[in-house]
XYZ file of N, CA and C in Angstrom:
672
model
N 7.149 -0.178 0.212
C 7.965 -0.195 -1.010
C 9.041 0.864 -0.944
N 8.654 2.086 -0.674
C 9.643 3.143 -0.725
C 9.230 4.330 0.101
N 10.154 5.253 0.234
C 9.873 6.503 0.928
C 10.338 7.646 0.035
N 9.581 8.727 0.032
C 9.960 9.895 -0.747
C 10.788 10.839 0.101
N 11.728 11.509 -0.539
C 12.498 12.531 0.154
C 12.548 13.766 -0.725
N 13.076 14.860 -0.174
C 12.956 16.126 -0.882
C 11.611 16.730 -0.507
N 11.047 17.609 -1.322
C 9.716 18.141 -1.027
C 8.742 16.977 -0.856
N 7.926 17.038 0.160
C 7.078 15.905 0.500
C 6.057 15.633 -0.592
N 5.993 14.397 -1.054
C 4.971 14.014 -2.025
C 3.622 13.990 -1.325
N 2.581 14.605 -1.899
C 1.306 14.700 -1.219
C 0.609 13.355 -1.137
N -0.162 13.183 -0.099
C -1.035 12.031 0.024
C -2.466 12.470 -0.162
N -3.379 11.491 -0.155
C -4.784 11.852 -0.314
C -5.254 12.715 0.844
N -4.547 12.649 1.975
C -4.891 13.492 3.103
C -4.089 14.777 3.158
N -3.390 15.102 2.089
C -2.643 16.354 2.047
C -3.629 17.511 2.206
N -3.370 18.454 3.132
C -4.360 19.483 3.407
C -4.766 20.307 2.198
N -3.821 20.592 1.289
C -4.162 21.411 0.128
C -5.189 20.712 -0.760
N -5.064 19.383 -0.902
C -5.999 18.653 -1.771
C -7.394 18.644 -1.155
N -7.454 18.418 0.164
C -8.739 18.407 0.838
C -9.388 19.788 0.807
N -8.610 20.817 1.073
C -9.157 22.174 1.071
C -9.624 22.553 -0.328
N -8.844 22.174 -1.349
C -9.232 22.476 -2.739
C -10.620 21.944 -3.060
N -10.886 20.703 -2.651
C -12.114 20.039 -3.068
C -13.238 20.122 -2.039
N -12.888 20.155 -0.759
C -13.917 20.069 0.279
C -13.970 21.277 1.197
N -12.993 22.169 1.082
C -13.009 23.371 1.897
C -12.441 23.203 3.282
N -12.019 21.996 3.643
C -11.435 21.734 4.953
C -10.513 20.528 4.866
N -9.506 20.504 5.726
C -8.635 19.331 5.833
C -8.927 18.549 7.103
N -9.897 18.995 7.874
C -10.208 18.297 9.120
C -9.038 18.366 10.093
N -9.064 17.539 11.127
C -8.001 17.538 12.143
C -6.760 16.778 11.665
N -6.191 17.235 10.570
C -5.145 16.485 9.883
C -3.859 16.375 10.706
N -3.607 17.342 11.573
C -2.358 17.343 12.333
C -2.295 16.237 13.369
N -3.434 15.714 13.783
C -3.423 14.648 14.791
C -3.958 13.319 14.244
N -4.075 13.226 12.952
C -4.588 12.008 12.326
C -3.436 11.102 11.911
N -3.589 9.811 12.146
C -2.545 8.848 11.771
C -2.901 8.210 10.430
N -1.991 8.331 9.469
C -2.259 7.899 8.096
C -1.845 6.461 7.801
N -0.800 5.970 8.452
C -0.224 4.690 8.030
C -1.216 3.540 8.184
N -1.234 2.694 7.166
C -2.129 1.547 7.151
C -3.507 1.829 6.586
N -3.816 3.080 6.312
C -5.144 3.446 5.817
C -5.164 3.465 4.282
N -6.352 3.329 3.711
C -6.502 3.540 2.271
C -6.704 5.022 2.007
N -6.403 5.456 0.809
C -6.602 6.864 0.458
C -8.052 7.316 0.672
N -9.048 6.569 0.167
C -10.423 7.006 0.395
C -10.809 7.021 1.880
N -10.279 6.069 2.647
C -10.558 6.047 4.079
C -10.018 7.299 4.759
N -8.815 7.707 4.382
C -8.214 8.916 4.949
C -9.105 10.124 4.687
N -9.533 10.257 3.439
C -10.379 11.400 3.074
C -11.685 11.357 3.852
N -12.332 10.191 3.881
C -13.612 10.069 4.575
C -13.459 10.340 6.061
N -12.422 9.797 6.679
C -12.204 10.006 8.114
C -12.028 11.488 8.434
N -11.161 12.145 7.673
C -10.876 13.549 7.970
C -12.101 14.432 7.758
N -12.851 14.157 6.708
C -14.055 14.947 6.478
C -15.125 14.654 7.537
N -15.223 13.399 7.955
C -16.182 13.052 9.017
C -15.821 13.743 10.317
N -14.530 13.736 10.652
C -14.088 14.381 11.887
C -14.309 15.891 11.844
N -14.320 16.435 10.631
C -14.573 17.875 10.472
C -16.063 18.194 10.411
N -16.909 17.159 10.424
C -18.344 17.372 10.315
C -18.789 17.809 8.937
N -18.029 17.439 7.920
C -18.339 17.855 6.547
C -19.535 17.076 6.005
N -20.436 17.769 5.347
C -21.654 17.141 4.836
C -21.378 16.113 3.749
N -20.238 16.226 3.081
C -19.929 15.310 1.985
C -19.057 14.142 2.368
N -18.865 13.936 3.685
C -17.933 12.896 4.130
C -18.321 11.498 3.656
N -19.610 11.246 3.494
C -20.077 9.921 3.081
C -20.353 9.840 1.581
N -20.098 10.924 0.871
C -20.422 10.957 -0.558
C -19.233 10.483 -1.392
N -19.453 9.446 -2.168
C -18.370 8.901 -2.985
C -17.871 9.926 -3.999
N -18.763 10.788 -4.482
C -18.336 11.787 -5.468
C -17.317 12.755 -4.869
N -17.513 13.141 -3.610
C -16.577 14.046 -2.944
C -15.251 13.346 -2.696
N -15.304 12.126 -2.186
C -14.086 11.373 -1.884
C -13.290 11.120 -3.162
N -13.975 10.727 -4.227
C -13.290 10.471 -5.490
C -12.686 11.741 -6.064
N -13.356 12.870 -5.883
C -12.822 14.135 -6.393
C -11.521 14.495 -5.684
N -11.479 14.297 -4.364
C -10.243 14.561 -3.619
C -9.137 13.627 -4.091
N -9.456 12.353 -4.278
C -8.436 11.392 -4.720
C -7.920 11.722 -6.114
N -8.803 12.167 -6.998
C -8.348 12.562 -8.339
C -7.417 13.767 -8.260
N -7.796 14.737 -7.427
C -6.945 15.920 -7.268
C -5.590 15.524 -6.687
N -5.616 14.600 -5.743
C -4.378 14.098 -5.150
C -3.454 13.489 -6.204
N -4.005 12.670 -7.087
C -3.180 12.031 -8.117
C -2.567 13.079 -9.041
N -3.336 14.086 -9.388
C -2.803 15.155 -10.241
C -1.624 15.854 -9.563
N -1.771 16.174 -8.291
C -0.706 16.864 -7.575
C 0.476 15.938 -7.295
N 0.182 14.667 -7.041
C 1.262 13.703 -6.836
C 2.142 13.616 -8.073
N 1.507 13.563 -9.247
C 2.265 13.509 -10.497
C 3.188 14.721 -10.616
N 2.657 15.892 -10.311
C 3.458 17.122 -10.383
C 4.623 17.080 -9.405
N 4.359 16.650 -8.170
C 5.412 16.606 -7.150
C 6.506 15.618 -7.521
N 6.124 14.446 -8.018
C 7.122 13.422 -8.335
C 7.959 13.794 -9.553
N 7.466 14.715 -10.354
C 8.225 15.170 -11.525
C 9.208 16.283 -11.191
N 9.148 16.820 -9.979
C 10.074 17.881 -9.589
C 11.490 17.326 -9.517
N 12.493 18.062 -10.005
C 13.870 17.556 -9.994
C 14.419 17.309 -8.598
N 13.879 17.979 -7.595
C 14.367 17.794 -6.225
C 13.686 16.637 -5.502
N 12.715 16.008 -6.131
C 11.976 14.917 -5.493
C 12.621 13.574 -5.841
N 12.877 12.767 -4.829
C 13.412 11.430 -5.067
C 12.589 10.411 -4.291
N 12.535 9.199 -4.805
C 11.866 8.102 -4.126
C 12.879 6.999 -3.900
N 13.021 6.610 -2.655
C 13.998 5.583 -2.296
C 13.277 4.262 -2.069
N 13.639 3.256 -2.844
C 13.093 1.920 -2.639
C 13.746 1.339 -1.391
N 12.944 0.781 -0.499
C 13.469 0.276 0.763
C 14.455 -0.860 0.534
N 15.412 -0.962 1.429
C 16.486 -1.958 1.312
C 15.908 -3.371 1.223
N 16.413 -4.132 0.269
C 16.025 -5.530 0.118
C 14.902 -5.784 -0.856
N 14.146 -4.737 -1.220
C 12.993 -4.937 -2.093
C 13.416 -5.426 -3.480
N 14.370 -4.750 -4.092
C 14.786 -5.119 -5.450
C 15.334 -6.542 -5.479
N 16.166 -6.890 -4.489
C 16.725 -8.239 -4.446
C 15.637 -9.284 -4.224
N 14.665 -8.974 -3.381
C 13.590 -9.928 -3.127
C 12.746 -10.143 -4.380
N 12.425 -9.071 -5.088
C 11.654 -9.219 -6.315
C 12.416 -10.053 -7.346
N 13.713 -9.844 -7.433
C 14.527 -10.641 -8.359
C 14.547 -12.104 -7.937
N 14.682 -12.340 -6.636
C 14.744 -13.719 -6.141
C 13.433 -14.461 -6.332
N 12.328 -13.731 -6.410
C 11.023 -14.366 -6.595
C 10.746 -14.745 -8.045
N 11.523 -14.219 -8.965
C 11.247 -14.470 -10.383
C 11.236 -15.953 -10.753
N 12.201 -16.762 -10.289
C 12.134 -18.193 -10.635
C 10.879 -18.880 -10.101
N 10.424 -18.462 -8.936
C 9.213 -19.035 -8.356
C 7.984 -18.675 -9.189
N 8.010 -17.483 -9.759
C 6.911 -17.079 -10.622
C 6.953 -17.833 -11.947
N 8.154 -18.023 -12.457
C 8.306 -18.705 -13.743
C 7.772 -20.123 -13.695
N 8.043 -20.829 -12.593
C 7.587 -22.229 -12.527
C 6.232 -22.380 -11.828
N 5.570 -21.262 -11.559
C 4.220 -21.323 -11.041
C 4.093 -21.481 -9.546
N 5.189 -21.391 -8.823
C 5.105 -21.534 -7.365
C 4.678 -20.245 -6.677
N 4.711 -19.137 -7.368
C 4.352 -17.857 -6.756
C 3.731 -16.934 -7.789
N 2.909 -16.048 -7.301
C 2.353 -14.967 -8.102
C 2.495 -13.707 -7.254
N 3.274 -12.772 -7.732
C 3.560 -11.573 -6.952
C 2.598 -10.463 -7.351
N 1.891 -9.949 -6.365
C 0.944 -8.870 -6.607
C 1.227 -7.684 -5.707
N 0.466 -6.639 -5.906
C 0.598 -5.424 -5.105
C -0.731 -5.151 -4.414
N -0.691 -5.092 -3.086
C -1.858 -4.744 -2.298
C -1.529 -3.470 -1.539
N -2.276 -2.408 -1.799
C -1.933 -1.113 -1.218
C -3.178 -0.271 -0.999
N -3.111 0.588 -0.004
C -4.191 1.524 0.235
C -4.210 2.681 -0.733
N -3.144 2.856 -1.499
C -3.113 3.895 -2.527
C -4.163 3.603 -3.595
N -4.764 4.653 -4.144
C -5.580 4.446 -5.337
C -4.648 3.998 -6.459
N -5.176 3.244 -7.417
C -4.335 2.607 -8.426
C -3.453 3.587 -9.204
N -3.981 4.721 -9.681
C -3.100 5.634 -10.428
C -1.969 6.186 -9.565
N -2.243 6.459 -8.294
C -1.200 6.949 -7.398
C -0.143 5.899 -7.133
N -0.571 4.641 -6.973
C 0.382 3.555 -6.760
C 1.329 3.425 -7.946
N 0.791 3.519 -9.158
C 1.620 3.407 -10.358
C 2.640 4.537 -10.429
N 2.225 5.748 -10.081
C 3.149 6.880 -10.093
C 4.283 6.669 -9.096
N 3.954 6.200 -7.917
C 4.977 5.984 -6.889
C 5.950 4.875 -7.293
N 5.423 3.803 -7.874
C 6.294 2.720 -8.318
C 7.276 3.206 -9.378
N 6.762 3.902 -10.366
C 7.641 4.397 -11.436
C 8.663 5.375 -10.881
N 8.260 6.195 -9.917
C 9.190 7.137 -9.309
C 10.339 6.420 -8.623
N 10.076 5.217 -8.115
C 11.115 4.423 -7.466
C 11.847 3.498 -8.420
N 11.557 3.601 -9.719
C 12.245 2.766 -10.704
C 11.666 1.373 -10.853
N 10.452 1.162 -10.364
C 9.804 -0.141 -10.482
C 8.664 -0.056 -11.494
N 8.568 -1.053 -12.346
C 7.517 -1.100 -13.353
C 6.240 -1.640 -12.717
N 5.128 -0.897 -12.745
C 3.885 -1.429 -12.179
C 3.488 -2.782 -12.758
N 3.872 -3.041 -14.007
C 3.541 -4.315 -14.639
C 4.288 -5.488 -14.012
N 5.295 -5.181 -13.186
C 6.022 -6.247 -12.480
C 5.072 -7.028 -11.566
N 4.020 -6.362 -11.110
C 3.047 -6.978 -10.205
C 1.845 -7.416 -11.033
N 1.679 -8.727 -11.160
C 0.719 -9.250 -12.130
C -0.729 -9.040 -11.710
N -0.967 -8.905 -10.435
C -2.302 -8.566 -9.950
C -2.151 -7.471 -8.903
N -3.254 -6.814 -8.611
C -3.209 -5.773 -7.593
C -4.577 -5.549 -6.976
N -4.557 -4.948 -5.800
C -5.778 -4.498 -5.139
C -5.440 -3.167 -4.484
N -6.310 -2.191 -4.660
C -5.959 -0.811 -4.338
C -7.060 -0.129 -3.522
N -6.699 1.014 -2.952
C -7.691 1.807 -2.254
C -8.842 2.210 -3.151
N -8.601 2.279 -4.446
C -9.676 2.595 -5.388
C -10.643 1.429 -5.579
N -10.273 0.242 -5.104
C -11.195 -0.898 -5.142
C -12.121 -0.911 -3.931
N -11.614 -0.481 -2.804
C -12.427 -0.398 -1.593
C -11.734 0.511 -0.593
N -12.521 1.272 0.137
C -11.958 2.101 1.204
C -11.562 1.256 2.413
N -12.088 0.030 2.498
C -11.778 -0.867 3.609
C -10.594 -1.747 3.255
N -9.504 -1.564 3.953
C -8.304 -2.346 3.651
C -8.565 -3.850 3.788
N -9.427 -4.213 4.714
C -9.717 -5.633 4.932
C -10.387 -6.286 3.724
N -10.950 -5.491 2.810
C -11.560 -6.045 1.597
C -10.518 -6.410 0.538
N -9.346 -5.808 0.627
C -8.412 -5.881 -0.499
C -7.781 -7.255 -0.727
N -7.431 -8.039 0.319
C -6.883 -9.362 0.028
C -7.821 -10.236 -0.793
N -9.116 -10.182 -0.505
C -10.072 -10.978 -1.288
C -10.143 -10.492 -2.728
N -10.035 -9.174 -2.926
C -10.012 -8.628 -4.286
C -8.790 -9.148 -5.031
N -7.628 -9.093 -4.386
C -6.400 -9.575 -5.027
C -6.480 -11.062 -5.326
N -7.013 -11.842 -4.376
C -7.123 -13.287 -4.583
C -8.047 -13.614 -5.742
N -9.152 -12.879 -5.845
C -10.080 -13.112 -6.954
C -9.434 -12.786 -8.295
N -8.648 -11.724 -8.334
C -7.965 -11.366 -9.574
C -6.880 -12.386 -9.923
N -6.218 -12.911 -8.915
C -5.222 -13.953 -9.171
C -5.884 -15.212 -9.722
N -7.044 -15.546 -9.187
C -7.794 -16.697 -9.693
C -8.224 -16.477 -11.134
N -8.725 -15.277 -11.433
C -9.159 -14.971 -12.798
C -7.998 -15.025 -13.778
N -6.820 -14.625 -13.323
C -5.648 -14.597 -14.195
C -5.101 -15.988 -14.459
N -5.057 -16.818 -13.428
C -4.349 -18.102 -13.537
C -5.265 -19.314 -13.584
N -6.497 -19.161 -13.129
C -7.378 -20.314 -13.018
C -7.136 -21.097 -11.752
N -6.155 -20.696 -10.954
C -5.877 -21.353 -9.683
C -6.777 -20.830 -8.590
N -6.633 -21.414 -7.408
C -7.461 -21.022 -6.268
C -6.551 -20.499 -5.180
N -6.762 -19.245 -4.778
C -5.895 -18.592 -3.801
C -6.699 -18.294 -2.544
N -6.350 -18.972 -1.463
C -7.089 -18.749 -0.227
C -6.232 -19.158 0.959
N -6.628 -18.724 2.126
C -5.958 -19.143 3.353
C -4.473 -18.867 3.346
N -3.707 -19.812 3.857
C -2.269 -19.618 4.007
C -1.518 -19.613 2.687
N -2.224 -19.875 1.561
C -1.590 -19.716 0.248
C -1.300 -18.246 -0.042
N -2.004 -17.354 0.646
C -1.837 -15.921 0.448
C -0.933 -15.371 1.547
N 0.136 -14.677 1.151
C 1.076 -14.079 2.095
C 1.089 -12.578 1.860
N 0.831 -11.834 2.922
C 0.820 -10.377 2.830
C 2.053 -9.828 3.528
N 2.831 -9.040 2.805
C 4.025 -8.399 3.358
C 3.690 -6.929 3.576
N 3.855 -6.442 4.801
C 3.523 -5.053 5.081
C 4.200 -4.536 6.327
N 4.050 -3.230 6.576
C 4.782 -2.622 7.684
C 3.894 -1.965 8.729
N 2.585 -2.292 8.730
C 1.694 -1.739 9.744
C 0.802 -2.849 10.315
N 0.245 -2.619 11.500
C -0.728 -3.586 12.035
C -1.917 -3.805 11.111
N -2.333 -2.772 10.385
C -3.444 -2.934 9.446
C -3.093 -3.899 8.319
N -1.817 -3.913 7.909
C -1.393 -4.864 6.882
C -1.527 -6.290 7.395
N -1.157 -6.489 8.652
C -1.273 -7.817 9.256
C -2.742 -8.209 9.393
N -3.554 -7.276 9.890
C -4.957 -7.582 10.171
C -5.780 -7.819 8.911
N -5.436 -7.159 7.818
C -6.318 -7.209 6.645
C -6.413 -8.598 6.037
N -5.404 -9.435 6.234
C -5.439 -10.773 5.656
C -6.235 -11.777 6.449
N -6.598 -11.444 7.686
C -7.260 -12.420 8.557
C -8.608 -12.901 8.023
N -9.421 -12.033 7.405
C -10.716 -12.528 6.910
C -10.603 -13.686 5.920
N -9.493 -13.784 5.196
C -9.352 -14.907 4.267
C -8.304 -15.904 4.757
N -7.819 -15.732 5.992
C -6.853 -16.676 6.553
C -5.452 -16.542 6.002
N -5.111 -15.377 5.452
C -3.773 -15.177 4.875
C -2.715 -15.127 5.972
N -1.505 -15.524 5.626
C -0.360 -15.368 6.517
C 0.252 -13.992 6.302
N 0.976 -13.502 7.300
C 1.555 -12.167 7.199
C 3.044 -12.192 7.504
N 3.773 -11.394 6.745
C 5.193 -11.130 6.990
C 5.301 -9.630 7.212
N 5.629 -9.249 8.433
C 5.699 -7.830 8.775
C 7.149 -7.359 8.770
N 7.336 -6.102 8.379
C 8.688 -5.544 8.288
C 8.682 -4.151 8.914
N 9.676 -3.900 9.751
C 9.706 -2.671 10.553
C 10.420 -1.531 9.843
N 10.041 -1.281 8.606
C 10.644 -0.182 7.850
C 9.748 1.046 7.813
N 8.631 0.984 8.520
C 7.719 2.117 8.582
C 7.734 2.739 9.961
N 6.552 3.039 10.477
C 6.421 3.732 11.764
C 6.336 2.785 12.954
N 6.261 1.489 12.693
C 6.114 0.501 13.766
C 7.386 -0.333 13.887
N 7.866 -0.509 15.115
C 9.082 -1.278 15.329
C 8.763 -2.763 15.441
N 9.803 -3.572 15.580
C 9.629 -5.026 15.618
C 8.708 -5.462 16.751
N 8.897 -4.992 18.001
C 7.979 -5.421 19.067
C 6.516 -5.084 18.784
N 6.274 -3.914 18.238
C 4.891 -3.527 17.936
C 4.282 -4.445 16.884
N 5.072 -4.837 15.904
C 4.569 -5.722 14.852
C 4.417 -7.153 15.359
N 5.313 -7.579 16.245
C 5.148 -8.915 16.845
C 3.835 -8.999 17.622
N 3.486 -7.894 18.272
C 2.263 -7.871 19.080
C 1.006 -8.027 18.240
N 1.096 -7.823 16.934
C -0.069 -7.955 16.054
C -0.371 -9.410 15.714
N 0.573 -10.303 16.022
C 0.388 -11.698 15.675
C 0.876 -12.063 14.295
N 1.703 -11.228 13.697
C 2.271 -11.548 12.381
C 3.042 -12.859 12.453
N 2.941 -13.652 11.398
C 3.623 -14.945 11.381
C 5.140 -14.776 11.449
N 5.649 -13.761 10.777
C 7.087 -13.466 10.767
C 7.258 -11.948 10.822
N 8.311 -11.516 11.509
C 8.604 -10.094 11.597
C 10.093 -9.891 11.336
N 10.402 -8.929 10.465
C 11.790 -8.615 10.124
C 12.057 -7.134 10.378
N 13.301 -6.837 10.729
C 13.713 -5.446 10.866
C 13.664 -4.752 9.506
N 14.117 -5.470 8.480
C 14.049 -5.017 7.094
C 14.064 -6.259 6.215
N 14.090 -6.078 4.922
C 14.011 -7.233 4.010
C 15.340 -7.549 3.342
N 16.434 -7.174 3.991
C 17.743 -7.366 3.357
C 18.213 -8.816 3.369
N 17.718 -9.636 4.283
C 18.098 -11.048 4.310
C 17.142 -11.805 3.394
N 17.464 -11.793 2.115
C 16.561 -12.351 1.107
C 16.227 -13.804 1.378
N 17.234 -14.608 1.740
C 17.004 -16.032 1.978
C 16.027 -16.250 3.126
N 16.173 -15.482 4.202
C 15.282 -15.632 5.357
C 13.860 -15.219 5.003
N 13.725 -14.157 4.213
C 12.388 -13.706 3.819
C 11.731 -14.744 2.908
N 12.502 -15.316 1.996
C 11.944 -16.377 1.138
C 11.516 -17.580 1.970
N 12.312 -17.928 2.970
C 11.940 -19.050 3.845
C 10.612 -18.761 4.530
N 10.424 -17.513 4.959
C 9.180 -17.144 5.629
C 7.993 -17.202 4.659
N 8.212 -16.712 3.455
C 7.136 -16.700 2.471
C 6.705 -18.121 2.100
N 7.669 -19.005 1.943
C 7.371 -20.356 1.472
C 7.372 -21.383 2.600
N 7.239 -20.911 3.822
C 7.231 -21.831 4.980
C 6.019 -22.762 4.911
């Protein structure tokens, strides 16, 4: 969705949050965060540090709560800005007619815990309510669980049945591509993160874009 600039907005793996709650940040300097859920990041880092609370949900949730508190503070700083990635606003606008006539339901699937996701969206000028359903790191630490959570919520909301290639996941990491496979979802990968087009093609994504600025092409991929 976006990238923050200015003072870095903390993540659930931010060393200060982990040290505050668990006394250690683990091997954070060599840990790769992209594609992970917030609780997974916390659990991984604490496990790698040999922390006794690495498997305890109370410890993981405490770190995530502290993270959300600090994220709110950071995003409120006047020097902090959040840039929505190119093409996102136009794509969301272009999807509105499809939503109106029932051809699409736009949701948010993210490894962020739900309160953190809402803060980031608002920081980028996007209303969290724009996404009628969601699945978050606070629903499961396993990213692969989240598409089924989102599909179930879409079914509960609309009475329709969402499965297989009816579900399209747009993301910028191999984990985004992989997470939809358990329910047979299609994937549209975009190289606006840490992975380039060749790396994303190698994941088997149905479609791969450098960015989402070609709205017509992205819509064709979504509704193929």
